[in-house]
Tab-separated table of C-alpha atoms in Angstrom:
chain	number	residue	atom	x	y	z
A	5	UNK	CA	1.519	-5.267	20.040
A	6	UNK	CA	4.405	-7.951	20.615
A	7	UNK	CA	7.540	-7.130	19.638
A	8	UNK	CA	7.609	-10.227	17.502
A	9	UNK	CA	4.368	-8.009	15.393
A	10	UNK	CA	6.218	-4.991	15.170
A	11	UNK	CA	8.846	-6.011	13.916
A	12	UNK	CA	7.093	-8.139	11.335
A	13	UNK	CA	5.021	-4.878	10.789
A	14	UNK	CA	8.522	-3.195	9.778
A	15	UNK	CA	9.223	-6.245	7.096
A	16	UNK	CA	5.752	-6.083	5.432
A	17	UNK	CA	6.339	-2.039	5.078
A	18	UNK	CA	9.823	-2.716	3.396
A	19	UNK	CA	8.597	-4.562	0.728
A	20	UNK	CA	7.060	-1.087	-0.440
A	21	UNK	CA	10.551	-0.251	-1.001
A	22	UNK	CA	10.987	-3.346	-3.909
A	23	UNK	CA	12.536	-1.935	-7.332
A	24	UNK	CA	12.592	1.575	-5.883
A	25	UNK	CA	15.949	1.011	-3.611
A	26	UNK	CA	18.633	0.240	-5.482
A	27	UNK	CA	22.348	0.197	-5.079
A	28	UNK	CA	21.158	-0.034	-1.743
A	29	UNK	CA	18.372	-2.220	0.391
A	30	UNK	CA	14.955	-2.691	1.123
A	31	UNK	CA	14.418	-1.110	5.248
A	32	UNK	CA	11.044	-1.323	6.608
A	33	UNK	CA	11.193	1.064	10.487
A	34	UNK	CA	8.748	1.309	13.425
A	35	UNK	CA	8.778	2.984	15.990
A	36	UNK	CA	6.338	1.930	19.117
A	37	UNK	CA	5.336	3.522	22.475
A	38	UNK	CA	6.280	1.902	25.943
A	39	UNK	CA	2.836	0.271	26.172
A	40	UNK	CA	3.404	-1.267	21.836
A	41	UNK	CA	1.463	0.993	20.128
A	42	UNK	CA	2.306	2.283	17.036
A	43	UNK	CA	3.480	5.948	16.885
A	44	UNK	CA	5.585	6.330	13.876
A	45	UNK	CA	6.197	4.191	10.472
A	46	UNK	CA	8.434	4.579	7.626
A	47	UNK	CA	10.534	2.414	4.682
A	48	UNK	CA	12.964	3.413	2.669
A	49	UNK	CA	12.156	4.558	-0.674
A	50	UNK	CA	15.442	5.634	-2.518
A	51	UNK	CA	15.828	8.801	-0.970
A	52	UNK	CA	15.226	9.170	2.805
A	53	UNK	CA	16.140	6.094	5.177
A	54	UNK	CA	13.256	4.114	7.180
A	55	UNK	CA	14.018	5.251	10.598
A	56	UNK	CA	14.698	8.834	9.175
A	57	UNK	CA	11.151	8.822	7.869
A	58	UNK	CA	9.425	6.630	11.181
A	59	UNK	CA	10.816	9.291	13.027
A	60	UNK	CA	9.549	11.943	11.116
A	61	UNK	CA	5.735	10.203	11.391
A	62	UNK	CA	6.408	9.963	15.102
A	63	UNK	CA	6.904	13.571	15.718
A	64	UNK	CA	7.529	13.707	19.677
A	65	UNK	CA	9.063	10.770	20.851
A	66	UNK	CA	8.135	10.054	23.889
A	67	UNK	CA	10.026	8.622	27.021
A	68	UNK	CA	10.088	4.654	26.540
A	69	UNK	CA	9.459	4.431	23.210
A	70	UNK	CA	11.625	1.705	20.733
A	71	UNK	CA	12.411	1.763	17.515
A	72	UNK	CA	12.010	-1.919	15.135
A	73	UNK	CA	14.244	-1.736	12.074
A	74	UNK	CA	14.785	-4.700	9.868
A	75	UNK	CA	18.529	-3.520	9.200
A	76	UNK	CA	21.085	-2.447	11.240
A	77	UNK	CA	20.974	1.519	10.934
A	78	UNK	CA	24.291	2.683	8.926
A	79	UNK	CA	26.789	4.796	10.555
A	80	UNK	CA	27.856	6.862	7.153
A	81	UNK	CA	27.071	9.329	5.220
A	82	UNK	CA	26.088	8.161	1.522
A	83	UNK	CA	22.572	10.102	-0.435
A	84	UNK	CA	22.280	10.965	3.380
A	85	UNK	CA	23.753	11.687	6.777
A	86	UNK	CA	23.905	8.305	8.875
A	87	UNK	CA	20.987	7.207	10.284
A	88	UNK	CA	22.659	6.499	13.730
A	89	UNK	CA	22.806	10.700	14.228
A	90	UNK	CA	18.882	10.864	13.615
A	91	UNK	CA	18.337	8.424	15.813
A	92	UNK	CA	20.590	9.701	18.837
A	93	UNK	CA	18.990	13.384	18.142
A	94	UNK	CA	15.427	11.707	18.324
A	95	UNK	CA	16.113	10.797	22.067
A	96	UNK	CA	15.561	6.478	21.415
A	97	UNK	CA	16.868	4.575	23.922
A	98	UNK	CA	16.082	1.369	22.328
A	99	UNK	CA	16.786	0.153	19.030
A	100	UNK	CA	15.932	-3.542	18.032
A	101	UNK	CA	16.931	-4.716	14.364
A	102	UNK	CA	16.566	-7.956	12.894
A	103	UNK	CA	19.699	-8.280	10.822
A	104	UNK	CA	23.425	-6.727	11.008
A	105	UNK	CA	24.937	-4.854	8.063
A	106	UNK	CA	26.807	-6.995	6.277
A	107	UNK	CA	28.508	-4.011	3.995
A	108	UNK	CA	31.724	-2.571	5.632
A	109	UNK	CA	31.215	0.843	4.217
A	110	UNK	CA	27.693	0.903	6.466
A	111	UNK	CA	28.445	-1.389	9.302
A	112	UNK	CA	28.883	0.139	12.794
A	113	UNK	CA	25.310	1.474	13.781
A	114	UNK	CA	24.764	-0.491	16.694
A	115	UNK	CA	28.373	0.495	17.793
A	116	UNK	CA	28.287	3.957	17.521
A	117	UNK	CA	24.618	3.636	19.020
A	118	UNK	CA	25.494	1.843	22.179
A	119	UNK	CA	28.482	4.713	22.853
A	120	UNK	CA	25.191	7.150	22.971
A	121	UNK	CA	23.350	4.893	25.658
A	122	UNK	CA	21.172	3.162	23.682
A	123	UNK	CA	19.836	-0.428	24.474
A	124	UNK	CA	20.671	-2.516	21.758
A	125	UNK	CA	19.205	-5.657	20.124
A	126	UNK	CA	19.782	-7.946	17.303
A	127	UNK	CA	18.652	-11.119	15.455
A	128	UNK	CA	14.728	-10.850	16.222
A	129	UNK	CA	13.118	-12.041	12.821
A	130	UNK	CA	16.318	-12.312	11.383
A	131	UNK	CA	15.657	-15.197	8.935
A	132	UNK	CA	11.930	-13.107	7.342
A	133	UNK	CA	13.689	-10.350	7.120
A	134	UNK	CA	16.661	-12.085	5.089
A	135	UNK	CA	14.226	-12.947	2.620
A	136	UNK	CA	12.584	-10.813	2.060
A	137	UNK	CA	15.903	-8.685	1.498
A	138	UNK	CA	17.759	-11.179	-0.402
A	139	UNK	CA	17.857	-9.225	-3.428
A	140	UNK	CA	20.363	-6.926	-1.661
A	141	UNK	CA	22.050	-9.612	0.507
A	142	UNK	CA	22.897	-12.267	-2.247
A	143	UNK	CA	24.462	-8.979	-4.413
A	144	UNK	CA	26.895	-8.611	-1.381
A	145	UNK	CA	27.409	-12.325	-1.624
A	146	UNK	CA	27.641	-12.934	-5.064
A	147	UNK	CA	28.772	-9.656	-6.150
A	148	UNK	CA	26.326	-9.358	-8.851
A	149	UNK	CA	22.586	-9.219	-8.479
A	150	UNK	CA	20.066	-11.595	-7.917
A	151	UNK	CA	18.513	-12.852	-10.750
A	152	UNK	CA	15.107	-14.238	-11.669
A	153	UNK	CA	13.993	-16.124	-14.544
A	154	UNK	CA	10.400	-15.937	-15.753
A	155	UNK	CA	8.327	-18.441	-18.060
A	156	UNK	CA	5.145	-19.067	-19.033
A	157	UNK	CA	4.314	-22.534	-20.667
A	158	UNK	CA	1.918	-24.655	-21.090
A	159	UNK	CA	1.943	-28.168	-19.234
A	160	UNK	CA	3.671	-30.078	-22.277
A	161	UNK	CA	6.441	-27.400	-21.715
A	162	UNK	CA	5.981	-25.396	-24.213
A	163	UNK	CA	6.419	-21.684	-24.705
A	164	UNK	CA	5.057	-21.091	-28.341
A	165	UNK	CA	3.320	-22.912	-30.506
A	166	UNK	CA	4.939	-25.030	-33.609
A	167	UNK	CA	4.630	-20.991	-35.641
A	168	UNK	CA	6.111	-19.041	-33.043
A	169	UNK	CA	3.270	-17.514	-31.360
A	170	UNK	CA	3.283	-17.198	-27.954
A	171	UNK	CA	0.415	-14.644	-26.567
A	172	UNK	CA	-1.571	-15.655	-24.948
A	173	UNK	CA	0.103	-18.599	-22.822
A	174	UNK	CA	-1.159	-17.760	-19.455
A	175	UNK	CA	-4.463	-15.809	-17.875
A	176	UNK	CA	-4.694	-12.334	-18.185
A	177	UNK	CA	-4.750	-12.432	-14.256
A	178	UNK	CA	-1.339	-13.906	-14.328
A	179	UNK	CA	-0.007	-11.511	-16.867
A	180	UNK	CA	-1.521	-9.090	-13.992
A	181	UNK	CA	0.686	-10.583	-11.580
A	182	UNK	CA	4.101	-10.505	-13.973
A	183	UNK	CA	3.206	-6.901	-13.984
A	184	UNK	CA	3.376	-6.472	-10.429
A	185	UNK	CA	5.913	-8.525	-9.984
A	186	UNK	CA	8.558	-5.943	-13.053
A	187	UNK	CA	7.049	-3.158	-10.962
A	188	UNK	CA	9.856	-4.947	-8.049
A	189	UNK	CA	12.265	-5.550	-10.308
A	190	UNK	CA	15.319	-2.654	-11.030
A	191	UNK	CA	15.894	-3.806	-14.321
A	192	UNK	CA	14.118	-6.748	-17.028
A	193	UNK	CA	16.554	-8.692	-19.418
A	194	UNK	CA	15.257	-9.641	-22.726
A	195	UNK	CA	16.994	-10.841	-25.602
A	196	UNK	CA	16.945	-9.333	-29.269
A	197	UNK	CA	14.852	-12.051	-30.887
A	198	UNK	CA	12.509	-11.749	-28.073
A	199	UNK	CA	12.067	-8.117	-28.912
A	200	UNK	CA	11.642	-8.812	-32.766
A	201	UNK	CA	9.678	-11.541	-32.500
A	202	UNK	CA	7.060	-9.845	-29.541
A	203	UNK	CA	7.928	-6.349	-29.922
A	204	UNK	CA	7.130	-6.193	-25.922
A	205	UNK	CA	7.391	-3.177	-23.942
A	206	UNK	CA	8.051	-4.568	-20.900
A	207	UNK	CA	6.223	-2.073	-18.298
A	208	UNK	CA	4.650	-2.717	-15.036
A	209	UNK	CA	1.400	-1.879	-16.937
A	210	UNK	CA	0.847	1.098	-14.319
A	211	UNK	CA	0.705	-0.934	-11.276
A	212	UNK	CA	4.316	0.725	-10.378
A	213	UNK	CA	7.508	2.185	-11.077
A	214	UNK	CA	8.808	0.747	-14.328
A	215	UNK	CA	12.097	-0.832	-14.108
A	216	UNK	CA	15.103	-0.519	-16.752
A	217	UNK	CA	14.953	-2.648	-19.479
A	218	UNK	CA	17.809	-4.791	-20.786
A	219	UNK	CA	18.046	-5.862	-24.718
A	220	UNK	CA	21.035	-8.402	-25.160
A	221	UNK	CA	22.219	-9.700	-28.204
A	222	UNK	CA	23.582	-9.241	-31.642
A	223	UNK	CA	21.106	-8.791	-34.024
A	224	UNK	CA	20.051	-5.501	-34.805
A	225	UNK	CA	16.526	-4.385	-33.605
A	226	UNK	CA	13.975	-2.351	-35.317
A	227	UNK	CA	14.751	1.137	-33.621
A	228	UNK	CA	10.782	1.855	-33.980
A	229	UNK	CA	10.466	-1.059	-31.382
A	230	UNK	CA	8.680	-0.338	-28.871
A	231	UNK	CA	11.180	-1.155	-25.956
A	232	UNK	CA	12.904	1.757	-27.144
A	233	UNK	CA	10.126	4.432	-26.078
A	234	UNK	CA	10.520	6.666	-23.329
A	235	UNK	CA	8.663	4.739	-20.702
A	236	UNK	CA	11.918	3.579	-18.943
A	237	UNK	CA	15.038	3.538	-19.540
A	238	UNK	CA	17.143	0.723	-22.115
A	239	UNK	CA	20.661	-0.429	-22.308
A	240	UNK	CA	21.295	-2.560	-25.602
A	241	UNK	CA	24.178	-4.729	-24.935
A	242	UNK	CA	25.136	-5.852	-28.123
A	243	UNK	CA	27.195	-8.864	-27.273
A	244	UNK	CA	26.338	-12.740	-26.059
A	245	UNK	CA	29.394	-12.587	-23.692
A	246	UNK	CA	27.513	-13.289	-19.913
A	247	UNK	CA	30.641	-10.989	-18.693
A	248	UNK	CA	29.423	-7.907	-20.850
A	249	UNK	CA	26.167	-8.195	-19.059
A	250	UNK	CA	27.233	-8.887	-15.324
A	251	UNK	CA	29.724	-5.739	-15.827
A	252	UNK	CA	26.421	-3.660	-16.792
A	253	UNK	CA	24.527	-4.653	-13.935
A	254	UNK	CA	27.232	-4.392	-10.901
A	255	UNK	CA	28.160	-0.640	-12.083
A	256	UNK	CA	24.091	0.002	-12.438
A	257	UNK	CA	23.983	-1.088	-8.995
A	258	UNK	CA	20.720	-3.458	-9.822
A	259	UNK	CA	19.687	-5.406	-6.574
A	260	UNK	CA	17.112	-7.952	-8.790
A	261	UNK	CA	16.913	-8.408	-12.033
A	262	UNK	CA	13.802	-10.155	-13.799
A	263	UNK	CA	14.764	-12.477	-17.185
A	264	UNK	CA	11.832	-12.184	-19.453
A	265	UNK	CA	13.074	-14.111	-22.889
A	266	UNK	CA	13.275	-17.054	-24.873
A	267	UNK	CA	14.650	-20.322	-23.850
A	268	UNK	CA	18.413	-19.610	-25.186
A	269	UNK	CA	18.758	-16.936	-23.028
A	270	UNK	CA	17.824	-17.695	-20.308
A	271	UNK	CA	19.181	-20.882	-20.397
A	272	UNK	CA	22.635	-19.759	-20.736
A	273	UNK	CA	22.033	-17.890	-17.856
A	274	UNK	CA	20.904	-21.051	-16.055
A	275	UNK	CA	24.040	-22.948	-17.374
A	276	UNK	CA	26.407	-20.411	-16.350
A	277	UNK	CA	25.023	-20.904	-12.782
A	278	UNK	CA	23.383	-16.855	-12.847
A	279	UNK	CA	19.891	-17.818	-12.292
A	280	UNK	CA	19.134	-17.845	-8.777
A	281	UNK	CA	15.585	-17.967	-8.811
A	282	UNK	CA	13.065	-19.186	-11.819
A	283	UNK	CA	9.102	-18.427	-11.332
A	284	UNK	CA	6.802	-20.846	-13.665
A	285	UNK	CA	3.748	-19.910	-14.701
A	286	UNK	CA	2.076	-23.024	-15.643
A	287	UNK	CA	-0.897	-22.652	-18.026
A	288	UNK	CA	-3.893	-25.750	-18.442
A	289	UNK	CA	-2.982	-26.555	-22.197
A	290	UNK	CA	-0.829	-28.465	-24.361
A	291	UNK	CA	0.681	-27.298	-27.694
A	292	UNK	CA	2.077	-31.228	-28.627
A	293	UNK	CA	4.885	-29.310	-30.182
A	294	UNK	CA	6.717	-26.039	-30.257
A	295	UNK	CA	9.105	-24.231	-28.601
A	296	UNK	CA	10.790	-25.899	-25.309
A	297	UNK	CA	10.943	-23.821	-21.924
A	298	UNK	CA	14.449	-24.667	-21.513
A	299	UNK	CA	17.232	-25.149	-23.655
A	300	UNK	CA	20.128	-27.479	-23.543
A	301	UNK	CA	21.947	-26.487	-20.481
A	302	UNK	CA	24.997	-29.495	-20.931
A	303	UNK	CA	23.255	-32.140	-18.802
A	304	UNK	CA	23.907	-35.775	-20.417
A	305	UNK	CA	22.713	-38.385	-17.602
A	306	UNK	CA	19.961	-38.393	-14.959
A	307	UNK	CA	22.226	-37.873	-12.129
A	308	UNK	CA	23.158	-34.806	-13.314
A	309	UNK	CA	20.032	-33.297	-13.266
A	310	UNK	CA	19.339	-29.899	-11.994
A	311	UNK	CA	17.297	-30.594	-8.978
A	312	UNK	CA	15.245	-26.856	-7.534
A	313	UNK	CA	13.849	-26.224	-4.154
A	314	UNK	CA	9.691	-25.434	-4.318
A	315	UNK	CA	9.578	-21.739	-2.103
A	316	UNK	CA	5.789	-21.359	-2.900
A	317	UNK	CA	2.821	-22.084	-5.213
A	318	UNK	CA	-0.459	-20.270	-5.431
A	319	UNK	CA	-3.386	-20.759	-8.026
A	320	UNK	CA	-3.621	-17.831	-10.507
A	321	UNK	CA	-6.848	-17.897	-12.269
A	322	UNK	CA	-6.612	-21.049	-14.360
A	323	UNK	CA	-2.611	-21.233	-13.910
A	324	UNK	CA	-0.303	-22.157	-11.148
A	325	UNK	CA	2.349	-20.060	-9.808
A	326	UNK	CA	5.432	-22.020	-8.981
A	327	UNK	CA	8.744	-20.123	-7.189
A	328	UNK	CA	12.120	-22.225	-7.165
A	329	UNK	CA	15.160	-21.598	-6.012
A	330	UNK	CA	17.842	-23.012	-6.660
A	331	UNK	CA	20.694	-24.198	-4.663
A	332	UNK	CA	23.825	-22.253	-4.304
A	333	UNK	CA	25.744	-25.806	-4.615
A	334	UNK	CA	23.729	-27.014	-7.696
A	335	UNK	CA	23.903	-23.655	-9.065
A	336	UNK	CA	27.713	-23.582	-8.913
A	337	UNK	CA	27.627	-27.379	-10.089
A	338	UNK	CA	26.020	-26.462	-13.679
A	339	UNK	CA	28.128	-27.001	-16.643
């Protein structure tokens, strides 16, 4: 294999690592033989570190043999010794990672690394492996995590009808796919009326880990609701101060967290410039009236309009999938 493969091999096994990571990243690790075959594979996982565990698959390492990591190994000890000291023990001599630590308390692998006579390299995949970290990365940025904003509608914009009903918007194959995509997520916010309204539970529906679950608002909940059971944890932040809830998150440690509510929730999240991300499930039917996706985030005139950047679509079933993100300018812009 190319070095170009195995190290894209090392990204695709770190997105095992989604929702299961946090305070810290996402690390996909492999380790190859001098001729680019695959000896040894590992990604992080919340306890033991990728290379820790490629090197553990590996076994013998044998003379010539490089190790692909899509994060600079850290040169500290944290939930475990530094990674740097397995690595020098495991008798690597070359180490290629796509992107340097940005956290001080880490930084210094390839350093310390290089002192031990080992052939260093940097930067290769850089930009897919920033990606598909970003979570992590934009909470170092930002200091707060990255947060995405769900909705399901219909093509009038609607997300419940005229009465208030809501289920079922979308496909049951794209209800699948929100359940995947919670089972990535270290925490879903929801809002108070959302839970008395729905009553969700807000699970991965077994296709993962569950993520903690977030209940903001003032009004008091039924405390038979079923958000409340013992399938994951849940914080109920009884406030609608956007402060209360970033102060939560940060000493949680959250990497991503997924906004499943109504339109005034979210919305204020939107207008306070937290929403970095919104997915929209778009569903083949119009409700003529009802409840709007959005709320009013402050925008008076065309030209202030909050203008997203398409990442992706894909063709659910009968809906379409639509990722945006949206622009750290524009973001900072809304009022």
């Amino acid at each position: 294999m190319q070095d170009q493969q195995l190290m894209q091999r090392a990204i695709d096994l770190s997105c095992f690592g989604l929702g299961k990571t946090f305070p810290n990243p996402i690390v996909g690790a492999v380790i190859a033989d001098k001729d680019g075959q695959i000896i040894g594979e590992g990604f992080h996982q919340g306890a033991e570190h990728a290379e820790v565990l490629a090197i553990k698959d590996a076994g013998e390492i044998p003379e010539g043999a490089r190790l692909f990591v899509t994060l600079e190994p850290c040169n500290h000890i944290g939930k475990t010794p530094p990674c740097t000291d397995a690595i020098i023990k495991s008798g690597i001599k070359n180490v290629i990672y796509a992107v340097t630590d940005p956290n001080p308390i880490a930084a210094g692998g390839a350093v310390k690394l290089r002192e031990a006579g080992i052939k260093i390299e940097s930067g290769l995949l850089a930009k897919s492996a920033e990606v598909i970290n970003q979570d992590w990365l934009s909470k170092l940025a930002n200091n707060r995590p990255r947060f995405i904003w769900k909705i399901a509608s219909t093509l009038d914009g609607k997300v419940a009808a005229a009465d208030g009903s809501s289920k079922w918007i979308t496909s049951s194959d794209a209800r699948a796919d929100v359940a995947k995509m919670r089972s990535q997520a270290d925490a879903i916010l929801t809002s108070t009326k959302t839970v008395i309204t729905d009553n969700p539970t807000l699970t991965s529906k077994g296709t993962g880990k569950n993520p903690h679950r977030i209940v903001m608002g003032i009004s008091e909940i039924d405390p038979a609701a079923k958000i409340l059971n013992n399938d994951a944890p849940t914080e109920l932040i009884k406030s609608q101060e956007i402060s209360s809830l970033i102060e939560f998150v940060n000493q949680a440690g959250f990497n991503r967290v997924l906004v499943e509510s109504g339109p005034i929730l979210g919305s204020a999240l939107l207008a306070a410039g937290i929403i970095d991300e919104v997915i929209l499930y778009l569903a083949p039917t119009i409700f003529g009236s009802g409840t709007n996706s959005i709320a009013d985030i402050g925008i008076k005139n065309i030209s202030d309009r909050l203008d997203l950047t398409l990442i992706s679509n894909e063709v659910i079933e009968s809906d379409l999938k639509l990722t945006y993100q949206i622009p750290a300018k524009v973001n900072a812009g809304v009022k």
